[in-house]
PDB file of C-alpha atoms and ligand atoms in Angstrom:
ATOM      1  CA  MET J   1       0.000   0.000   0.000  1.00  0.00           C
ATOM      2  CA  PHE J   2       2.794   2.339   1.004  1.00  0.00           C
ATOM      3  CA  ASN J   3       4.600   2.464  -2.340  1.00  0.00           C
ATOM      4  CA  LYS J   4       1.288   2.913  -4.136  1.00  0.00           C
ATOM      5  CA  ILE J   5       1.221   6.458  -2.842  1.00  0.00           C
ATOM      6  CA  ARG J   6       2.145   8.900  -5.590  1.00  0.00           C
ATOM      7  CA  LEU J   7       3.249  12.260  -4.429  1.00  0.00           C
ATOM      8  CA  TRP J   8       2.453  15.160  -6.653  1.00  0.00           C
ATOM      9  CA  LYS J   9       5.209  17.254  -5.155  1.00  0.00           C
ATOM     10  CA  ASN J  10       8.048  14.998  -6.069  1.00  0.00           C
ATOM     11  CA  GLN J  11      10.562  17.108  -4.236  1.00  0.00           C
ATOM     12  CA  ASN J  12      12.736  17.054  -1.141  1.00  0.00           C
ATOM     13  CA  ASN J  13       9.775  17.161   1.161  1.00  0.00           C
ATOM     14  CA  SER J  14       8.260  13.991  -0.280  1.00  0.00           C
ATOM     15  CA  SER J  15       9.523  11.771   2.526  1.00  0.00           C
ATOM     16  CA  ILE J  16       8.001  14.146   5.090  1.00  0.00           C
ATOM     17  CA  LEU J  17       4.727  13.900   3.190  1.00  0.00           C
ATOM     18  CA  ARG J  18       4.954  10.138   3.012  1.00  0.00           C
ATOM     19  CA  ASP J  19       5.390  10.006   6.779  1.00  0.00           C
ATOM     20  CA  LYS J  20       2.457  12.359   7.200  1.00  0.00           C
ATOM     21  CA  ILE J  21       0.257  10.194   4.994  1.00  0.00           C
ATOM     22  CA  GLU J  22       1.157   7.096   6.971  1.00  0.00           C
ATOM     23  CA  GLU J  23       0.525   8.946  10.245  1.00  0.00           C
ATOM     24  CA  ILE J  24      -2.873  10.156   9.030  1.00  0.00           C
ATOM     25  CA  LYS J  25      -3.856   6.681   7.969  1.00  0.00           C
ATOM     26  CA  LYS J  26      -3.426   5.445  11.533  1.00  0.00           C
ATOM     27  CA  SER J  27      -6.609   7.328  12.542  1.00  0.00           C
ATOM     28  CA  PRO J  28      -9.985   7.170  10.800  1.00  0.00           C
ATOM     29  CA  VAL J  29     -10.081   9.340   7.685  1.00  0.00           C
ATOM     30  CA  PRO J  30     -13.340  10.997   6.616  1.00  0.00           C
ATOM     31  CA  GLU J  31     -15.423   8.586   4.569  1.00  0.00           C
ATOM     32  CA  HIS J  32     -16.936  11.264   2.389  1.00  0.00           C
ATOM     33  CA  VAL J  33     -15.084  14.452   1.479  1.00  0.00           C
ATOM     34  CA  ALA J  34     -16.877  17.161  -0.501  1.00  0.00           C
ATOM     35  CA  ILE J  35     -14.965  20.028  -2.096  1.00  0.00           C
ATOM     36  CA  ILE J  36     -16.063  23.404  -3.429  1.00  0.00           C
ATOM     37  CA  MET J  37     -13.231  24.003  -5.888  1.00  0.00           C
ATOM     38  CA  ASP J  38     -13.106  27.790  -5.978  1.00  0.00           C
ATOM     39  CA  GLY J  39     -10.612  30.374  -7.176  1.00  0.00           C
ATOM     40  CA  ASN J  40      -9.766  29.254 -10.701  1.00  0.00           C
ATOM     41  CA  GLY J  41     -10.630  32.643 -12.186  1.00  0.00           C
ATOM     42  CA  ARG J  42      -8.536  34.555  -9.651  1.00  0.00           C
ATOM     43  CA  TRP J  43      -5.624  32.193 -10.152  1.00  0.00           C
ATOM     44  CA  ALA J  44      -5.702  32.957 -13.877  1.00  0.00           C
ATOM     45  CA  LYS J  45      -6.161  36.686 -13.360  1.00  0.00           C
ATOM     46  CA  LYS J  46      -3.095  36.844 -11.121  1.00  0.00           C
ATOM     47  CA  ARG J  47      -1.110  35.455 -14.042  1.00  0.00           C
ATOM     48  CA  ALA J  48      -2.786  37.656 -16.665  1.00  0.00           C
ATOM     49  CA  LEU J  49      -4.257  34.522 -18.230  1.00  0.00           C
ATOM     50  CA  PRO J  50      -7.823  33.983 -19.437  1.00  0.00           C
ATOM     51  CA  ARG J  51     -10.140  32.604 -16.757  1.00  0.00           C
ATOM     52  CA  VAL J  52     -10.410  29.287 -18.570  1.00  0.00           C
ATOM     53  CA  ALA J  53      -6.685  28.713 -18.000  1.00  0.00           C
ATOM     54  CA  GLY J  54      -7.537  28.543 -14.302  1.00  0.00           C
ATOM     55  CA  HIS J  55     -10.192  25.910 -14.965  1.00  0.00           C
ATOM     56  CA  HIS J  56      -7.708  23.885 -16.977  1.00  0.00           C
ATOM     57  CA  GLU J  57      -5.177  24.011 -14.158  1.00  0.00           C
ATOM     58  CA  GLY J  58      -7.982  23.166 -11.756  1.00  0.00           C
ATOM     59  CA  MET J  59      -8.698  20.036 -13.750  1.00  0.00           C
ATOM     60  CA  LYS J  60      -5.165  18.810 -13.121  1.00  0.00           C
ATOM     61  CA  VAL J  61      -5.700  19.309  -9.402  1.00  0.00           C
ATOM     62  CA  VAL J  62      -8.839  17.158  -9.661  1.00  0.00           C
ATOM     63  CA  ARG J  63      -6.677  14.282 -10.848  1.00  0.00           C
ATOM     64  CA  LYS J  64      -4.107  14.647  -8.094  1.00  0.00           C
ATOM     65  CA  THR J  65      -6.721  15.089  -5.387  1.00  0.00           C
ATOM     66  CA  THR J  66      -8.549  12.002  -6.611  1.00  0.00           C
ATOM     67  CA  MET J  67      -5.403   9.896  -6.508  1.00  0.00           C
ATOM     68  CA  LEU J  68      -4.465  11.006  -3.008  1.00  0.00           C
ATOM     69  CA  ALA J  69      -8.026  10.528  -1.762  1.00  0.00           C
ATOM     70  CA  SER J  70      -7.937   7.020  -3.191  1.00  0.00           C
ATOM     71  CA  ASP J  71      -4.598   6.273  -1.521  1.00  0.00           C
ATOM     72  CA  LEU J  72      -5.857   7.571   1.808  1.00  0.00           C
ATOM     73  CA  GLY J  73      -8.841   5.231   1.727  1.00  0.00           C
ATOM     74  CA  ILE J  74     -11.467   7.957   1.466  1.00  0.00           C
ATOM     75  CA  LYS J  75     -14.614   6.280   0.165  1.00  0.00           C
ATOM     76  CA  THR J  76     -16.370   9.137  -1.627  1.00  0.00           C
ATOM     77  CA  LEU J  77     -15.031  12.378  -3.065  1.00  0.00           C
ATOM     78  CA  THR J  78     -17.700  14.799  -4.267  1.00  0.00           C
ATOM     79  CA  LEU J  79     -16.437  17.712  -6.343  1.00  0.00           C
ATOM     80  CA  TYR J  80     -18.558  20.779  -7.111  1.00  0.00           C
ATOM     81  CA  ALA J  81     -17.617  21.315 -10.744  1.00  0.00           C
ATOM     82  CA  PHE J  82     -20.592  23.322 -12.023  1.00  0.00           C
ATOM     83  CA  SER J  83     -23.640  24.706 -10.250  1.00  0.00           C
ATOM     84  CA  THR J  84     -27.136  25.335 -11.592  1.00  0.00           C
ATOM     85  CA  GLU J  85     -26.224  29.040 -11.251  1.00  0.00           C
ATOM     86  CA  ASN J  86     -22.977  28.802 -13.250  1.00  0.00           C
ATOM     87  CA  TRP J  87     -24.913  29.036 -16.552  1.00  0.00           C
ATOM     88  CA  LYS J  88     -24.929  32.810 -15.894  1.00  0.00           C
ATOM     89  CA  ARG J  89     -21.225  32.942 -16.817  1.00  0.00           C
ATOM     90  CA  PRO J  90     -20.037  34.044 -20.265  1.00  0.00           C
ATOM     91  CA  LYS J  91     -20.781  31.445 -22.930  1.00  0.00           C
ATOM     92  CA  ASN J  92     -17.135  30.820 -23.765  1.00  0.00           C
ATOM     93  CA  GLU J  93     -16.408  29.960 -20.126  1.00  0.00           C
ATOM     94  CA  VAL J  94     -19.444  27.683 -19.807  1.00  0.00           C
ATOM     95  CA  ASP J  95     -18.536  25.944 -23.077  1.00  0.00           C
ATOM     96  CA  TYR J  96     -14.996  25.472 -21.835  1.00  0.00           C
ATOM     97  CA  ILE J  97     -16.013  23.985 -18.490  1.00  0.00           C
ATOM     98  CA  MET J  98     -18.434  21.658 -20.290  1.00  0.00           C
ATOM     99  CA  LYS J  99     -15.531  20.309 -22.333  1.00  0.00           C
ATOM    100  CA  LEU J 100     -13.392  19.580 -19.278  1.00  0.00           C
ATOM    101  CA  PRO J 101     -15.044  16.281 -18.321  1.00  0.00           C
ATOM    102  CA  GLU J 102     -14.244  14.973 -21.816  1.00  0.00           C
ATOM    103  CA  GLU J 103     -10.667  16.103 -21.595  1.00  0.00           C
ATOM    104  CA  PHE J 104     -10.271  14.866 -18.045  1.00  0.00           C
ATOM    105  CA  LEU J 105     -11.818  11.474 -18.675  1.00  0.00           C
ATOM    106  CA  GLY J 106     -10.268  11.182 -22.140  1.00  0.00           C
ATOM    107  CA  THR J 107      -6.856  11.521 -20.517  1.00  0.00           C
ATOM    108  CA  PHE J 108      -7.233   9.991 -17.091  1.00  0.00           C
ATOM    109  CA  LEU J 109      -9.926   7.332 -17.372  1.00  0.00           C
ATOM    110  CA  PRO J 110      -7.363   4.510 -17.745  1.00  0.00           C
ATOM    111  CA  GLU J 111      -5.661   5.715 -14.560  1.00  0.00           C
ATOM    112  CA  LEU J 112      -8.991   5.855 -12.740  1.00  0.00           C
ATOM    113  CA  VAL J 113      -9.828   2.335 -13.899  1.00  0.00           C
ATOM    114  CA  GLU J 114      -6.400   1.099 -12.850  1.00  0.00           C
ATOM    115  CA  ASN J 115      -6.904   2.600  -9.404  1.00  0.00           C
ATOM    116  CA  ASN J 116     -10.321   1.031  -8.910  1.00  0.00           C
ATOM    117  CA  VAL J 117     -12.058   4.445  -8.885  1.00  0.00           C
ATOM    118  CA  GLN J 118     -15.763   4.537  -9.646  1.00  0.00           C
ATOM    119  CA  VAL J 119     -16.973   7.644 -11.502  1.00  0.00           C
ATOM    120  CA  LYS J 120     -20.428   9.043 -10.693  1.00  0.00           C
ATOM    121  CA  MET J 121     -22.284  12.248 -11.309  1.00  0.00           C
ATOM    122  CA  MET J 122     -25.037  14.141  -9.539  1.00  0.00           C
ATOM    123  CA  GLY J 123     -26.893  17.045 -11.077  1.00  0.00           C
ATOM    124  CA  TYR J 124     -29.453  17.860 -13.746  1.00  0.00           C
ATOM    125  CA  LYS J 125     -28.420  15.871 -16.788  1.00  0.00           C
ATOM    126  CA  ASN J 126     -31.050  17.287 -19.165  1.00  0.00           C
ATOM    127  CA  GLN J 127     -29.385  20.650 -19.683  1.00  0.00           C
ATOM    128  CA  LEU J 128     -25.881  19.293 -20.137  1.00  0.00           C
ATOM    129  CA  PRO J 129     -24.420  19.271 -23.653  1.00  0.00           C
ATOM    130  CA  ILE J 130     -24.624  15.787 -25.112  1.00  0.00           C
ATOM    131  CA  HIS J 131     -20.821  15.539 -25.467  1.00  0.00           C
ATOM    132  CA  THR J 132     -20.377  16.239 -21.743  1.00  0.00           C
ATOM    133  CA  LEU J 133     -23.003  13.736 -20.732  1.00  0.00           C
ATOM    134  CA  ARG J 134     -21.639  11.058 -23.064  1.00  0.00           C
ATOM    135  CA  ALA J 135     -18.133  11.402 -21.593  1.00  0.00           C
ATOM    136  CA  ILE J 136     -19.452  11.060 -18.054  1.00  0.00           C
ATOM    137  CA  GLU J 137     -21.787   8.185 -18.874  1.00  0.00           C
ATOM    138  CA  LYS J 138     -19.024   6.319 -20.655  1.00  0.00           C
ATOM    139  CA  ALA J 139     -16.776   6.715 -17.610  1.00  0.00           C
ATOM    140  CA  MET J 140     -19.586   5.626 -15.293  1.00  0.00           C
ATOM    141  CA  GLU J 141     -20.149   2.528 -17.406  1.00  0.00           C
ATOM    142  CA  LYS J 142     -16.441   1.666 -17.595  1.00  0.00           C
ATOM    143  CA  THR J 143     -15.920   2.034 -13.856  1.00  0.00           C
ATOM    144  CA  LYS J 144     -19.243   0.691 -12.590  1.00  0.00           C
ATOM    145  CA  ASN J 145     -17.744  -2.534 -11.228  1.00  0.00           C
ATOM    146  CA  ASN J 146     -14.921  -0.783  -9.405  1.00  0.00           C
ATOM    147  CA  ASP J 147     -15.305  -0.688  -5.661  1.00  0.00           C
ATOM    148  CA  GLY J 148     -12.619   1.782  -4.610  1.00  0.00           C
ATOM    149  CA  LEU J 149     -13.033   5.524  -4.251  1.00  0.00           C
ATOM    150  CA  VAL J 150     -16.259   6.968  -5.674  1.00  0.00           C
ATOM    151  CA  LEU J 151     -15.432  10.133  -7.606  1.00  0.00           C
ATOM    152  CA  ASN J 152     -18.728  11.974  -7.678  1.00  0.00           C
ATOM    153  CA  PHE J 153     -18.903  15.037  -9.930  1.00  0.00           C
ATOM    154  CA  ALA J 154     -21.536  17.598  -8.975  1.00  0.00           C
ATOM    155  CA  LEU J 155     -22.290  18.973 -12.407  1.00  0.00           C
ATOM    156  CA  ASN J 156     -25.223  21.281 -13.013  1.00  0.00           C
ATOM    157  CA  TYR J 157     -26.046  20.631  -9.378  1.00  0.00           C
ATOM    158  CA  GLY J 158     -28.047  22.932  -7.118  1.00  0.00           C
ATOM    159  CA  SER J 159     -29.099  21.999  -3.629  1.00  0.00           C
ATOM    160  CA  ARG J 160     -32.304  24.030  -3.384  1.00  0.00           C
ATOM    161  CA  ALA J 161     -33.589  22.612  -6.667  1.00  0.00           C
ATOM    162  CA  GLU J 162     -32.642  19.140  -5.452  1.00  0.00           C
ATOM    163  CA  ILE J 163     -34.612  19.641  -2.225  1.00  0.00           C
ATOM    164  CA  ILE J 164     -37.669  21.027  -4.056  1.00  0.00           C
ATOM    165  CA  ASP J 165     -37.616  18.072  -6.447  1.00  0.00           C
ATOM    166  CA  ALA J 166     -37.347  15.670  -3.533  1.00  0.00           C
ATOM    167  CA  VAL J 167     -40.358  17.311  -1.860  1.00  0.00           C
ATOM    168  CA  LYS J 168     -42.339  17.051  -5.103  1.00  0.00           C
ATOM    169  CA  GLN J 169     -41.510  13.361  -5.369  1.00  0.00           C
ATOM    170  CA  VAL J 170     -42.528  12.783  -1.751  1.00  0.00           C
ATOM    171  CA  VAL J 171     -45.872  14.467  -2.493  1.00  0.00           C
ATOM    172  CA  THR J 172     -46.346  12.307  -5.593  1.00  0.00           C
ATOM    173  CA  ASP J 173     -45.535   9.162  -3.628  1.00  0.00           C
ATOM    174  CA  TYR J 174     -47.863  10.241  -0.822  1.00  0.00           C
ATOM    175  CA  LYS J 175     -50.728  10.801  -3.267  1.00  0.00           C
ATOM    176  CA  SER J 176     -50.208   7.423  -4.883  1.00  0.00           C
ATOM    177  CA  GLY J 177     -50.085   5.715  -1.501  1.00  0.00           C
ATOM    178  CA  LYS J 178     -46.407   4.706  -1.777  1.00  0.00           C
ATOM    179  CA  ILE J 179     -45.542   6.523   1.432  1.00  0.00           C
ATOM    180  CA  GLU J 180     -47.506   7.393   4.577  1.00  0.00           C
ATOM    181  CA  GLU J 181     -47.044  10.729   6.347  1.00  0.00           C
ATOM    182  CA  SER J 182     -45.886   8.842   9.449  1.00  0.00           C
ATOM    183  CA  GLU J 183     -43.140   7.113   7.451  1.00  0.00           C
ATOM    184  CA  LEU J 184     -41.428  10.333   6.413  1.00  0.00           C
ATOM    185  CA  ASN J 185     -38.332  10.995   8.461  1.00  0.00           C
ATOM    186  CA  GLU J 186     -34.823  12.322   7.804  1.00  0.00           C
ATOM    187  CA  GLU J 187     -33.511   9.010   6.550  1.00  0.00           C
ATOM    188  CA  VAL J 188     -36.427   8.511   4.178  1.00  0.00           C
ATOM    189  CA  PHE J 189     -36.209  12.099   2.916  1.00  0.00           C
ATOM    190  CA  SER J 190     -32.478  11.629   2.273  1.00  0.00           C
ATOM    191  CA  SER J 191     -33.340   8.714   0.024  1.00  0.00           C
ATOM    192  CA  TYR J 192     -35.161  11.163  -2.292  1.00  0.00           C
ATOM    193  CA  LEU J 193     -32.029  13.279  -2.803  1.00  0.00           C
ATOM    194  CA  MET J 194     -29.403  12.921  -5.532  1.00  0.00           C
ATOM    195  CA  THR J 195     -27.004  11.680  -2.867  1.00  0.00           C
ATOM    196  CA  SER J 196     -29.264   8.817  -1.765  1.00  0.00           C
ATOM    197  CA  GLU J 197     -26.530   6.237  -2.292  1.00  0.00           C
ATOM    198  CA  PHE J 198     -23.856   8.098  -0.301  1.00  0.00           C
ATOM    199  CA  PRO J 199     -23.429   8.869   3.381  1.00  0.00           C
ATOM    200  CA  ASP J 200     -23.446  12.585   4.219  1.00  0.00           C
ATOM    201  CA  PRO J 201     -20.058  14.274   3.797  1.00  0.00           C
ATOM    202  CA  ASP J 202     -17.898  14.134   6.912  1.00  0.00           C
ATOM    203  CA  LEU J 203     -15.702  16.961   5.706  1.00  0.00           C
ATOM    204  CA  LEU J 204     -16.373  19.944   3.453  1.00  0.00           C
ATOM    205  CA  ILE J 205     -13.428  21.815   1.967  1.00  0.00           C
ATOM    206  CA  ARG J 206     -13.761  25.161   0.225  1.00  0.00           C
ATOM    207  CA  THR J 207     -10.795  26.873  -1.364  1.00  0.00           C
ATOM    208  CA  SER J 208     -10.149  30.533  -2.262  1.00  0.00           C
ATOM    209  CA  GLY J 209     -11.124  32.210   1.002  1.00  0.00           C
ATOM    210  CA  GLU J 210     -14.884  32.365   0.419  1.00  0.00           C
ATOM    211  CA  ILE J 211     -16.816  31.293   3.495  1.00  0.00           C
ATOM    212  CA  ARG J 212     -20.159  30.197   2.083  1.00  0.00           C
ATOM    213  CA  LEU J 213     -21.930  27.133   0.743  1.00  0.00           C
ATOM    214  CA  SER J 214     -23.134  28.493  -2.608  1.00  0.00           C
ATOM    215  CA  ASN J 215     -26.131  26.163  -2.813  1.00  0.00           C
ATOM    216  CA  PHE J 216     -24.021  23.043  -2.266  1.00  0.00           C
ATOM    217  CA  MET J 217     -25.421  20.013  -0.387  1.00  0.00           C
ATOM    218  CA  LEU J 218     -27.407  22.122   2.079  1.00  0.00           C
ATOM    219  CA  TRP J 219     -29.235  19.150   3.580  1.00  0.00           C
ATOM    220  CA  GLN J 220     -26.292  16.774   3.505  1.00  0.00           C
ATOM    221  CA  LEU J 221     -23.800  19.125   5.193  1.00  0.00           C
ATOM    222  CA  ALA J 222     -25.910  19.588   8.341  1.00  0.00           C
ATOM    223  CA  TYR J 223     -23.353  17.862  10.591  1.00  0.00           C
ATOM    224  CA  SER J 224     -20.216  17.983   8.440  1.00  0.00           C
ATOM    225  CA  GLU J 225     -16.956  19.533   9.547  1.00  0.00           C
ATOM    226  CA  PHE J 226     -15.967  22.550   7.449  1.00  0.00           C
ATOM    227  CA  TRP J 227     -12.425  23.468   6.456  1.00  0.00           C
ATOM    228  CA  PHE J 228     -11.798  26.686   4.578  1.00  0.00           C
ATOM    229  CA  THR J 229      -8.538  27.807   3.052  1.00  0.00           C
ATOM    230  CA  ASP J 230      -7.378  30.924   1.222  1.00  0.00           C
ATOM    231  CA  VAL J 231      -5.494  28.746  -1.258  1.00  0.00           C
ATOM    232  CA  LEU J 232      -6.897  29.029  -4.779  1.00  0.00           C
ATOM    233  CA  TRP J 233      -8.026  25.703  -6.245  1.00  0.00           C
ATOM    234  CA  PRO J 234      -5.275  25.467  -8.889  1.00  0.00           C
ATOM    235  CA  ASP J 235      -2.700  25.890  -6.086  1.00  0.00           C
ATOM    236  CA  PHE J 236      -4.340  23.286  -3.858  1.00  0.00           C
ATOM    237  CA  ASN J 237      -1.951  20.432  -3.268  1.00  0.00           C
ATOM    238  CA  GLU J 238      -1.280  17.339  -1.281  1.00  0.00           C
ATOM    239  CA  GLU J 239      -0.187  19.173   1.828  1.00  0.00           C
ATOM    240  CA  HIS J 240      -3.429  21.153   1.887  1.00  0.00           C
ATOM    241  CA  LEU J 241      -5.579  18.033   1.632  1.00  0.00           C
ATOM    242  CA  LEU J 242      -3.557  16.328   4.340  1.00  0.00           C
ATOM    243  CA  GLU J 243      -3.835  19.406   6.561  1.00  0.00           C
ATOM    244  CA  ALA J 244      -7.614  19.435   6.132  1.00  0.00           C
ATOM    245  CA  ILE J 245      -7.784  15.784   7.116  1.00  0.00           C
ATOM    246  CA  GLU J 246      -5.507  16.287  10.097  1.00  0.00           C
ATOM    247  CA  VAL J 247      -7.708  19.114  11.320  1.00  0.00           C
ATOM    248  CA  PHE J 248     -10.750  16.889  10.797  1.00  0.00           C
ATOM    249  CA  GLN J 249      -9.150  14.114  12.832  1.00  0.00           C
ATOM    250  CA  LYS J 250      -8.598  16.491  15.740  1.00  0.00           C
ATOM    251  CA  ARG J 251     -12.170  17.781  15.771  1.00  0.00           C
ATOM    252  CA  GLN J 252     -14.717  16.304  18.125  1.00  0.00           C
ATOM    253  CA  ARG J 253     -17.943  15.564  16.324  1.00  0.00           C
ATOM    254  CA  ARG J 254     -20.857  15.586  18.716  1.00  0.00           C
ATOM    255  CA  PHE J 255     -23.825  15.551  16.329  1.00  0.00           C
ATOM    256  CA  GLY J 256     -25.786  17.668  18.755  1.00  0.00           C
ATOM    257  CA  GLY J 257     -24.806  15.626  21.801  1.00  0.00           C
ATOM    258  CA  ILE J 258     -22.295  16.618  24.467  1.00  0.00           C
TER     259      ILE J 258
HETATM  260  C1  FPP V   1     -14.994  28.065  -9.416  1.00  0.00           C
HETATM  261  O1  FPP V   1     -13.934  28.970  -9.566  1.00  0.00           O
HETATM  262  C2  FPP V   1     -14.773  26.940 -10.303  1.00  0.00           C
HETATM  263  C3  FPP V   1     -15.687  26.478 -11.210  1.00  0.00           C
HETATM  264  C4  FPP V   1     -17.029  27.030 -11.365  1.00  0.00           C
HETATM  265  C5  FPP V   1     -15.332  25.377 -12.101  1.00  0.00           C
HETATM  266  C6  FPP V   1     -14.620  24.290 -11.411  1.00  0.00           C
HETATM  267  C7  FPP V   1     -14.112  23.335 -12.383  1.00  0.00           C
HETATM  268  C8  FPP V   1     -12.926  22.708 -12.265  1.00  0.00           C
HETATM  269  C9  FPP V   1     -12.025  22.876 -11.108  1.00  0.00           C
HETATM  270  C10 FPP V   1     -12.495  21.722 -13.255  1.00  0.00           C
HETATM  271  C11 FPP V   1     -13.434  20.572 -13.188  1.00  0.00           C
HETATM  272  C12 FPP V   1     -12.847  19.420 -13.813  1.00  0.00           C
HETATM  273  C13 FPP V   1     -13.588  18.404 -14.245  1.00  0.00           C
HETATM  274  C14 FPP V   1     -12.909  17.204 -14.672  1.00  0.00           C
HETATM  275  C15 FPP V   1     -15.057  18.461 -14.348  1.00  0.00           C
HETATM  276  P1  FPP V   1     -14.250  30.406 -10.126  1.00  0.00           P
HETATM  277  O2  FPP V   1     -14.215  30.344 -11.603  1.00  0.00           O
HETATM  278  O3  FPP V   1     -15.550  30.890  -9.559  1.00  0.00           O
HETATM  279  O4  FPP V   1     -13.058  31.227  -9.580  1.00  0.00           O
HETATM  280  P2  FPP V   1     -13.096  32.754  -9.114  1.00  0.00           P
HETATM  281  O5  FPP V   1     -14.031  32.819  -7.943  1.00  0.00           O
HETATM  282  O6  FPP V   1     -11.682  33.032  -8.743  1.00  0.00           O
HETATM  283  O7  FPP V   1     -13.565  33.567 -10.282  1.00  0.00           O
END
């Protein structure tokens, strides 16, 4: 297991990182990590590059984060790649982001397969360009029998819309007699959400210094630990992920108890 770990900073500090990884693995790691990958535009602006250059760099960080999450034994990694509100961005930027899953999966799918990663997606599929959807569905099909890390892309995802749709479905099921009022509880309601197959995130990470949820997993994050960093997503690296997990491991989760 140890030599499977690939370090994306292959420099002098790699043995320190290796030790850190091994140390972290001695305590329970979060089962489900969700990340709001923010700051791509600012990263590009700082370098006088077009915003899309930041998204492209951000895509590379997705790969590295996925590999480290897999090595650490994290079970689910949910990445907020595009929100239902992101359609408001300039067309060229939206078009570019919609091509990234193809590029990402076109390049890295063999590596994901090799590492037993299972690709999934949550979000409204109908509005996605067909080329984007095809790339994701192909990856889902090719990795469906893998049982390692679940890499769950939140693409055209919005939490309020998800909750409203869940409520509508509950009402439909109530009217048709599929569910009684007395049967509805938090667990049952969760089963109506796009995340029905996953446990709630244990840890939420948001990069770029913004301290908000931006319509991301509002129901599911009720008891999650939050870790915010000023680091822009394209600069996010192994040490940052490990730091977030270390902080998580030191927190006491009480779930409302004492
Ligand atoms: C937010 O940063 C980032 C996005 C809306 C896009 C995130 C997409 C990626 C990181 C690549 C996804 C890769 C795959 C494979 C789907 P921002 O543009 O809002 O940054 P800013 O706040 O600095 O402007």
